[in-house]
Amino acid sequence: MSRKKTKSTKHGGTLTDKAGKQLPLAMQYDYTNFYFGSGDDAFAMLEPFDEWYKDSKPAGYYLYGLPMQAAPSTRVDVRNTKTGEVHSDLLNFASYNYLGLSYRPEVKEAVTEAAQLYGNGASGSPVLSGSLEIHHELADRLAAFKGKEAVLLFPTGYSVNVGVVAGLMRSGDLIVADQYAHASLVDGMILSKATSRFFRHNKVDDLERKLKRYGGKKLVLIEGVYSMDGDVAIVPDIVEVCKRYDARILIDEAHSTFIYGENGRGVAEHFGYEDEIDIHVGTFSKSLGGQGGFVAGSQKLINYLRGFSRSRFFSCGLSPVVSAGILKALDLFEAEPELRSKLWENVDFMQNKLREAGVSVGDSECQVIPIMVQDDARIFEMGEALMYEGVYLNPVKYPAVPKHKSRFRMSISADHSREELEEGVRTITRVLQRYDICPTTRDTITSTTV
Ligand SMILES: Cc1ncc(COP(=O)(O)O)c(C=O)c1O
């Protein structure tokens, strides 16, 4: 399909800037324009998408999936897939490695030992040959840590949510999720064929409106820490409404396990509501720096999910190598409470400095900090500028977040030094000021000099 023809389709192609100049294709479209296509060919959208993709990559989309050259520590070398050059020693605020555990020497050693014993993969579904002794050890450790009767392991955090939600709910049931629920929860809703509704983010009156309209089986889906905004579910209020309408609750603590609560069990522990929540989900890919996920709950729940979570049943078991790394990361987490204290010190420092500098970080209260830019058209340009000035941050724009809510998603680690955080604030503030995204008054500059 020629470019001319693409532009004349319903997919648009006529947007102009303020001066009336036609914007490049890359800025006129996004992924949503290529979801539905006319015609009977299942490949109908491939060519128009390819045309846009080739245009859009150099215009900034190339910033996604840039290859790092080594472990995701606080300093990384990143290959620029547009120019081919390697940007050395970038300050890394893009990785989930909140406690710096993914690359600890003890973890590497455990992983190496496990590889000698087990080899690489589990080589089977966990219900057949893919169940290894190390999986049982890990599940038991996690059940004890979470204070729950049992735990079921999954190969990814994504597959936990899909498997649990679709494993439990059926056509005719009701699932109500917070509007900011992760895609894996949403995909579980779709797969379950249950009636699916969303309530306004953290708004319990809206949740109540949705629950009171339906009878039958009900499940409510929330996250501990919301992954794009870094704010926390108001668990006590949500639990209270759910109890009144006999709705079960699932909390996804992907970003809050090992961070929140006196013992690090998550936001449910933080509020003292662990027993009021029926299903507890966690991932190994964030604070523990591994891969995979788990669901914790009553023995009966776990027995049922073992039989009905298809994303686990029909998928290869967690790699034993990764499992060994996670077990070692758990040891370190438990032996070194100072890791969490250091993380929270870093979070407080960074949140304060960014706010003082006039950088908008929304309602974030933890290690997930959105740097709100709200400028969908220029976010990639800013992302490039940041990289050239020494900071690696992921741009996030529609459809991952609502239109005009573009942001950089910053992750803080316990491993970041004070100097690195200071350098990060200086660079981010300088670049945002250049784009008029945060104030440049002399007073502000003086008070934010770090
Ligand atoms: C809230 C939430 N749940 C689940 C997942 C999926 O976890 P994983 O990346 O381990 O598959 C993510 C991933 O970022 C997430 O943010």
Coordinates of C-alpha atoms and ligand atoms in Angstrom, one line a residue:
M1 CA 0.0 0.0 0.0
S2 CA 1.4 3.4 -0.9
R3 CA 1.9 6.1 1.7
K4 CA -0.6 8.2 -0.3
K5 CA -3.3 5.6 -0.1
T6 CA -2.7 5.0 3.7
K7 CA -3.2 8.7 4.3
S8 CA -6.5 8.7 2.5
T9 CA -7.9 5.9 4.6
K10 CA -10.0 6.3 7.7
H11 CA -6.7 6.1 9.7
G12 CA -6.3 9.8 9.4
G13 CA -3.1 11.5 8.1
T14 CA -4.1 15.1 8.0
L15 CA -3.0 16.5 11.4
T16 CA -1.0 19.7 11.3
D17 CA 1.0 21.7 13.8
K18 CA 0.1 25.2 14.9
A19 CA 1.7 26.7 11.8
G20 CA -0.4 24.5 9.6
K21 CA 2.5 22.2 8.6
Q22 CA 1.6 18.5 8.3
L23 CA 3.0 16.5 11.1
P24 CA 5.1 13.4 10.3
L25 CA 3.2 10.1 10.2
A26 CA 4.9 9.1 13.4
M27 CA 3.1 11.8 15.3
Q28 CA -0.2 11.4 13.6
Y29 CA -0.8 7.8 14.6
D30 CA -0.2 5.4 17.4
Y31 CA -0.8 1.7 17.9
T32 CA -4.6 2.2 18.3
N33 CA -4.9 3.2 14.7
F34 CA -3.8 -0.2 13.6
Y35 CA -6.1 -2.4 15.7
F36 CA -9.0 -2.8 13.3
G37 CA -8.6 -3.0 9.5
S38 CA -11.1 -3.3 6.7
G39 CA -11.1 -6.3 4.3
D40 CA -11.0 -10.0 4.7
D41 CA -7.3 -10.6 4.9
A42 CA -6.0 -11.3 8.5
F43 CA -2.8 -9.6 7.4
A44 CA -4.7 -6.4 6.2
M45 CA -3.0 -4.2 8.8
L46 CA 0.5 -5.4 8.4
E47 CA 1.5 -3.1 5.6
P48 CA 0.0 0.1 6.9
F49 CA 1.5 -0.7 10.3
D50 CA 4.9 -1.4 8.8
E51 CA 4.8 1.9 6.9
W52 CA 4.0 3.8 10.1
Y53 CA 6.5 1.7 12.2
K54 CA 9.4 2.5 9.9
D55 CA 8.5 6.2 10.2
S56 CA 7.8 6.1 13.9
K57 CA 10.9 4.2 15.1
P58 CA 13.5 6.9 14.3
A59 CA 11.0 9.6 15.5
G60 CA 11.3 8.3 19.0
Y61 CA 9.6 4.9 19.3
Y62 CA 13.1 3.4 19.0
L63 CA 13.5 4.4 22.7
Y64 CA 11.6 1.3 23.6
G65 CA 13.5 -1.9 24.2
L66 CA 17.0 -0.4 23.9
P67 CA 19.5 -3.2 24.6
M68 CA 21.6 -2.8 27.8
Q69 CA 25.0 -4.2 27.7
A70 CA 25.2 -5.7 31.2
A71 CA 23.1 -6.1 34.4
P72 CA 20.5 -3.5 35.1
S73 CA 22.5 -1.8 37.9
T74 CA 22.3 1.9 38.7
R75 CA 24.7 2.7 35.8
V76 CA 24.2 1.1 32.4
D77 CA 25.6 1.1 28.9
V78 CA 22.7 1.2 26.4
R79 CA 22.9 0.7 22.7
N80 CA 21.1 3.4 20.7
T81 CA 19.3 1.4 18.0
K82 CA 18.8 4.5 15.9
T83 CA 22.5 5.5 15.7
G84 CA 24.2 2.3 16.6
E85 CA 26.3 4.1 19.3
V86 CA 26.5 2.8 22.8
H87 CA 25.7 5.4 25.5
S88 CA 28.0 4.6 28.3
D89 CA 27.4 5.0 32.0
L90 CA 23.8 6.2 31.9
L91 CA 22.1 6.7 35.2
N92 CA 19.5 4.0 35.3
F93 CA 16.1 4.9 36.5
A94 CA 14.3 2.5 34.2
S95 CA 14.7 -0.9 35.9
Y96 CA 12.4 -2.6 38.5
N97 CA 15.4 -3.9 40.5
Y98 CA 14.1 -2.0 43.5
L99 CA 16.4 -3.7 46.0
G100 CA 19.4 -4.2 43.7
L101 CA 19.1 -8.0 44.1
S102 CA 19.2 -9.2 40.5
Y103 CA 23.0 -8.9 40.2
R104 CA 24.2 -9.5 43.7
P105 CA 27.2 -11.9 43.8
E106 CA 25.4 -14.3 46.1
V107 CA 22.5 -14.5 43.7
K108 CA 24.8 -15.1 40.7
E109 CA 26.5 -17.9 42.7
A110 CA 23.2 -19.6 43.6
V111 CA 22.1 -19.4 40.0
T112 CA 25.4 -20.9 38.8
E113 CA 25.1 -23.8 41.3
A114 CA 21.5 -24.5 40.3
A115 CA 22.4 -24.6 36.6
Q116 CA 25.0 -27.3 37.4
L117 CA 22.4 -29.4 39.2
Y118 CA 19.3 -28.9 37.1
G119 CA 20.4 -27.5 33.8
N120 CA 18.5 -24.6 32.3
G121 CA 14.8 -25.2 32.1
A122 CA 12.1 -27.2 33.9
S123 CA 11.4 -29.1 30.7
G124 CA 7.7 -29.7 31.4
S125 CA 4.5 -28.3 32.7
P126 CA 4.4 -28.3 36.5
V127 CA 1.5 -30.7 36.5
L128 CA 3.6 -33.2 34.5
S129 CA 7.4 -33.5 34.5
G130 CA 8.2 -29.8 35.2
S131 CA 7.9 -30.0 39.0
L132 CA 11.3 -29.9 40.6
E133 CA 12.3 -30.0 44.3
I134 CA 13.4 -26.4 44.2
H135 CA 9.9 -25.3 43.2
H136 CA 8.4 -26.9 46.3
E137 CA 11.1 -25.3 48.4
L138 CA 10.3 -21.9 46.9
A139 CA 6.5 -22.3 47.2
D140 CA 6.9 -23.3 50.9
R141 CA 9.2 -20.4 51.7
L142 CA 6.8 -18.0 50.1
A143 CA 3.8 -19.4 51.9
A144 CA 5.6 -19.0 55.2
F145 CA 6.7 -15.5 54.3
K146 CA 3.2 -14.4 53.3
G147 CA 1.7 -16.2 56.3
K148 CA -0.7 -18.1 54.0
E149 CA -1.6 -21.8 53.9
A150 CA -0.2 -22.3 50.4
V151 CA 1.4 -20.7 47.3
L152 CA 1.3 -21.6 43.6
L153 CA 4.2 -20.6 41.4
F154 CA 3.7 -19.3 37.8
P155 CA 6.3 -18.7 35.0
T156 CA 5.6 -14.9 34.9
G157 CA 3.7 -12.4 36.9
Y158 CA 1.5 -11.8 33.9
S159 CA 0.4 -15.5 33.8
V160 CA -0.5 -15.4 37.5
N161 CA -3.2 -12.8 36.9
V162 CA -4.5 -14.3 33.7
G163 CA -4.6 -17.8 35.3
V164 CA -6.1 -16.8 38.6
V165 CA -8.8 -14.5 37.3
A166 CA -9.9 -16.7 34.4
G167 CA -9.4 -19.9 36.5
L168 CA -11.9 -18.7 39.1
M169 CA -14.6 -16.6 37.3
R170 CA -17.1 -17.8 34.7
S171 CA -19.6 -16.4 32.3
G172 CA -22.4 -14.7 34.2
D173 CA -20.2 -13.8 37.2
L174 CA -19.1 -10.2 37.8
I175 CA -15.5 -8.9 38.0
V176 CA -14.9 -5.2 38.9
A177 CA -11.4 -3.9 38.5
D178 CA -9.8 -0.5 39.4
Q179 CA -9.6 1.4 36.1
Y180 CA -5.7 1.4 36.4
A181 CA -5.5 -2.4 36.9
H182 CA -2.6 -4.0 35.0
A183 CA -3.1 -5.5 31.5
S184 CA -2.7 -9.0 32.9
L185 CA -5.7 -8.5 35.2
V186 CA -7.7 -7.1 32.3
D187 CA -6.7 -10.0 30.1
G188 CA -7.8 -12.4 32.8
M189 CA -11.2 -10.7 32.8
I190 CA -11.5 -11.0 29.1
L191 CA -10.5 -14.7 29.1
S192 CA -12.9 -15.5 31.9
K193 CA -15.9 -14.3 29.9
A194 CA -17.4 -12.9 33.1
T195 CA -19.2 -9.6 33.0
S196 CA -16.4 -7.1 33.4
R197 CA -16.7 -3.6 34.8
F198 CA -14.2 -0.9 36.0
F199 CA -14.5 1.5 38.8
R200 CA -12.9 4.9 38.9
H201 CA -9.4 4.8 40.3
N202 CA -9.6 4.3 44.1
K203 CA -13.1 5.6 44.2
V204 CA -15.1 3.4 46.5
D205 CA -18.5 5.0 45.8
D206 CA -18.1 4.1 42.1
L207 CA -17.0 0.6 43.1
E208 CA -20.2 0.3 45.2
R209 CA -22.3 1.5 42.3
K210 CA -20.9 -1.3 40.1
L211 CA -21.3 -4.0 42.8
K212 CA -24.8 -3.2 43.9
R213 CA -26.2 -3.6 40.3
Y214 CA -25.4 -7.3 40.1
G215 CA -26.2 -10.5 42.1
G216 CA -24.2 -13.7 41.9
K217 CA -20.4 -14.3 42.3
K218 CA -18.3 -11.2 42.4
L219 CA -14.5 -10.6 42.4
V220 CA -12.8 -7.2 42.8
L221 CA -9.3 -6.6 41.4
I222 CA -7.0 -4.0 42.9
E223 CA -3.2 -3.4 43.0
G224 CA -1.2 -2.6 46.1
V225 CA 0.9 0.0 44.3
Y226 CA -0.4 1.1 40.9
S227 CA 2.4 0.5 38.4
M228 CA 2.1 3.7 36.4
D229 CA 1.3 6.2 39.1
G230 CA 3.0 4.9 42.2
D231 CA 0.0 5.5 44.4
V232 CA -1.5 3.0 46.8
A233 CA -4.9 1.3 46.9
I234 CA -7.2 2.5 49.8
V235 CA -7.5 -1.0 51.1
P236 CA -9.7 -0.5 54.2
D237 CA -12.4 1.4 52.3
I238 CA -12.3 -1.1 49.4
V239 CA -12.6 -4.1 51.8
E240 CA -15.5 -2.5 53.6
V241 CA -17.5 -2.1 50.4
C242 CA -16.6 -5.6 49.2
K243 CA -17.7 -7.2 52.4
R244 CA -21.1 -5.5 52.2
Y245 CA -21.7 -6.9 48.7
D246 CA -20.1 -10.3 49.4
A247 CA -17.4 -9.7 46.8
R248 CA -14.1 -11.6 47.0
I249 CA -10.9 -9.4 46.6
L250 CA -7.7 -10.0 44.7
I251 CA -4.7 -7.7 45.4
D252 CA -1.8 -7.7 43.0
E253 CA 1.2 -6.7 45.0
A254 CA 3.7 -6.8 42.1
H255 CA 5.3 -3.5 43.1
S256 CA 4.6 -3.6 46.8
T257 CA 5.7 -7.0 48.0
F258 CA 9.1 -6.8 49.7
I259 CA 8.6 -3.0 50.0
Y260 CA 5.5 -2.2 52.0
G261 CA 4.4 -3.5 55.5
E262 CA 6.4 -4.2 58.6
N263 CA 7.6 -7.5 57.3
G264 CA 7.6 -6.5 53.6
R265 CA 4.5 -8.6 52.9
G266 CA 2.9 -5.7 51.0
V267 CA 0.2 -3.0 51.1
A268 CA -2.3 -5.5 52.7
E269 CA 0.1 -5.9 55.6
H270 CA 0.7 -2.1 55.7
F271 CA -3.0 -1.6 56.4
G272 CA -3.4 -4.6 58.6
Y273 CA -5.9 -6.2 56.2
E274 CA -4.1 -9.4 55.1
D275 CA -6.9 -11.7 56.4
E276 CA -9.6 -9.6 54.8
I277 CA -8.2 -10.1 51.3
D278 CA -8.9 -13.5 49.7
I279 CA -6.2 -13.7 47.0
H280 CA -2.7 -12.3 47.2
V281 CA -0.6 -12.0 44.0
G282 CA 3.1 -11.2 43.8
T283 CA 5.9 -11.3 41.2
F284 CA 9.5 -12.1 41.3
S285 CA 10.4 -9.7 38.5
K286 CA 10.4 -6.5 40.6
S287 CA 12.0 -6.4 44.1
L288 CA 13.6 -9.8 43.9
G289 CA 15.1 -9.1 40.5
G290 CA 14.1 -12.5 39.0
Q291 CA 11.3 -13.7 36.9
G292 CA 7.9 -15.4 37.5
G293 CA 5.1 -14.9 40.0
F294 CA 3.0 -16.5 42.7
V295 CA -0.5 -16.5 44.2
A296 CA -0.9 -17.0 47.9
G297 CA -4.1 -17.9 49.8
S298 CA -6.0 -20.8 51.5
Q299 CA -5.0 -24.4 50.7
K300 CA -8.5 -24.9 49.1
L301 CA -8.0 -21.9 46.8
I302 CA -4.6 -23.1 45.8
N303 CA -5.8 -26.6 45.2
Y304 CA -8.6 -25.3 42.9
L305 CA -6.3 -22.9 41.0
R306 CA -3.8 -25.8 40.5
G307 CA -6.5 -27.5 38.5
F308 CA -8.0 -24.5 36.7
S309 CA -5.3 -21.9 36.0
R310 CA -4.6 -22.8 32.4
S311 CA -1.7 -20.3 32.1
R312 CA 0.2 -22.5 34.5
F313 CA -1.3 -25.9 33.7
F314 CA -0.4 -25.6 30.0
S315 CA 3.0 -23.8 30.3
C316 CA 6.5 -24.9 31.2
G317 CA 7.4 -24.6 34.9
L318 CA 9.5 -21.8 36.3
S319 CA 13.2 -22.2 35.4
P320 CA 15.1 -23.9 38.3
V321 CA 18.0 -21.5 37.7
V322 CA 15.7 -18.5 38.2
S323 CA 14.1 -20.2 41.2
A324 CA 17.4 -20.6 42.9
G325 CA 18.2 -16.9 42.3
I326 CA 14.8 -16.0 43.8
L327 CA 15.4 -18.2 46.9
K328 CA 18.8 -16.5 47.4
A329 CA 17.3 -13.1 46.9
L330 CA 14.7 -14.0 49.6
D331 CA 17.5 -14.9 52.0
L332 CA 19.2 -11.6 51.3
F333 CA 15.9 -9.7 51.7
E334 CA 15.3 -11.3 55.1
A335 CA 18.9 -11.0 56.3
E336 CA 19.3 -7.4 55.3
P337 CA 16.4 -5.2 56.4
E338 CA 18.7 -2.2 55.8
L339 CA 18.0 -2.8 52.0
R340 CA 14.4 -1.7 52.5
S341 CA 15.4 1.2 54.8
K342 CA 17.9 2.4 52.2
L343 CA 15.2 2.2 49.5
W344 CA 12.8 4.3 51.6
E345 CA 15.5 6.9 52.3
N346 CA 16.2 7.1 48.6
V347 CA 12.5 7.4 47.8
D348 CA 12.0 10.2 50.4
F349 CA 15.0 12.0 49.1
M350 CA 14.0 11.8 45.4
Q351 CA 10.3 12.5 46.0
N352 CA 11.3 15.7 48.0
K353 CA 13.9 16.9 45.6
L354 CA 11.7 16.4 42.5
R355 CA 8.7 18.1 44.1
E356 CA 10.9 21.0 45.4
A357 CA 12.2 21.5 41.8
G358 CA 8.6 21.8 40.6
V359 CA 8.6 18.4 38.8
S360 CA 5.1 17.0 38.8
V361 CA 5.1 13.4 40.2
G362 CA 1.3 13.0 40.6
D363 CA 0.2 11.2 43.8
S364 CA 3.2 8.9 43.9
E365 CA 4.3 7.9 47.4
C366 CA 6.9 5.2 46.7
Q367 CA 9.7 3.9 44.5
V368 CA 7.5 4.1 41.4
I369 CA 7.6 7.8 40.4
P370 CA 5.9 9.1 37.3
I371 CA 7.6 12.2 35.9
M372 CA 4.5 13.8 34.4
V373 CA 5.2 15.5 31.1
Q374 CA 1.6 15.5 29.6
D375 CA 3.1 16.4 26.3
D376 CA 2.4 13.4 24.0
A377 CA 4.1 15.0 21.0
R378 CA 7.5 15.9 22.6
I379 CA 8.0 13.1 25.1
F380 CA 10.3 11.1 22.8
E381 CA 12.4 14.2 22.1
M382 CA 12.8 14.7 25.8
G383 CA 13.6 11.0 26.2
E384 CA 16.4 11.4 23.7
A385 CA 17.7 14.5 25.3
L386 CA 17.8 12.8 28.7
M387 CA 19.8 9.9 27.2
Y388 CA 22.3 12.3 25.6
E389 CA 22.6 14.0 29.0
G390 CA 23.3 10.8 30.9
V391 CA 19.9 9.6 32.2
Y392 CA 18.0 6.5 31.1
L393 CA 14.3 6.7 31.7
N394 CA 11.4 5.0 29.9
P395 CA 8.8 7.2 28.1
V396 CA 5.2 6.1 28.6
K397 CA 2.5 7.4 26.4
Y398 CA -1.0 6.5 25.1
P399 CA -2.3 3.8 24.9
A400 CA -0.3 2.6 28.0
V401 CA -1.6 5.7 29.9
P402 CA -4.5 8.0 28.9
K403 CA -4.0 10.6 26.2
H404 CA -2.2 13.8 27.4
K405 CA -0.9 11.9 30.5
S406 CA 2.5 11.1 29.0
R407 CA 5.2 10.6 31.5
F408 CA 8.6 9.1 32.3
R409 CA 8.3 6.1 34.6
M410 CA 11.1 6.4 37.2
S411 CA 12.1 3.5 39.4
I412 CA 14.2 4.1 42.5
S413 CA 16.6 1.4 43.8
A414 CA 18.2 0.9 47.2
D415 CA 21.4 0.7 45.3
H416 CA 21.3 4.3 44.0
S417 CA 23.8 6.4 45.8
R418 CA 23.0 9.9 47.1
E419 CA 25.3 11.3 44.4
E420 CA 23.4 9.4 41.7
L421 CA 20.1 10.7 42.9
E422 CA 21.4 14.2 43.0
E423 CA 22.8 14.0 39.5
G424 CA 19.5 12.5 38.4
V425 CA 17.4 15.4 39.8
R426 CA 19.8 17.9 38.2
T427 CA 19.7 16.4 34.8
I428 CA 15.9 15.7 34.7
T429 CA 15.1 19.2 36.0
R430 CA 17.5 20.8 33.4
V431 CA 15.9 18.9 30.5
L432 CA 12.3 19.5 31.7
Q433 CA 13.0 23.2 32.2
R434 CA 14.3 23.4 28.6
Y435 CA 10.9 22.1 27.5
D436 CA 9.0 24.4 29.9
I437 CA 7.7 21.4 31.8
C438 CA 8.9 22.7 35.2
P439 CA 9.5 26.1 36.6
T440 CA 12.8 27.9 36.0
T441 CA 12.5 30.8 38.4
R442 CA 15.6 31.8 40.1
D443 CA 14.1 31.0 43.5
T444 CA 13.2 27.5 42.4
I445 CA 16.7 26.9 41.0
T446 CA 18.3 28.1 44.1
S447 CA 16.1 25.9 46.4
T448 CA 16.6 22.9 44.2
T449 CA 20.4 23.0 43.8
V450 CA 21.4 19.6 45.0
Ligands
LIG1 C1 0.8 -4.7 38.6 C2 1.5 -5.7 37.7 N1 1.1 -6.9 37.7 C3 1.6 -7.9 37.0 C4 2.7 -7.6 36.2 C5 3.3 -8.6 35.3 O1 4.5 -9.1 36.0 P1 5.7 -9.8 35.2 O2 6.4 -8.7 34.5 O3 6.4 -10.4 36.3 O4 5.1 -10.8 34.2 C6 3.2 -6.3 36.2 C7 4.4 -6.0 35.3 O5 5.0 -5.0 35.3 C8 2.6 -5.3 37.0 O6 3.1 -4.0 37.0

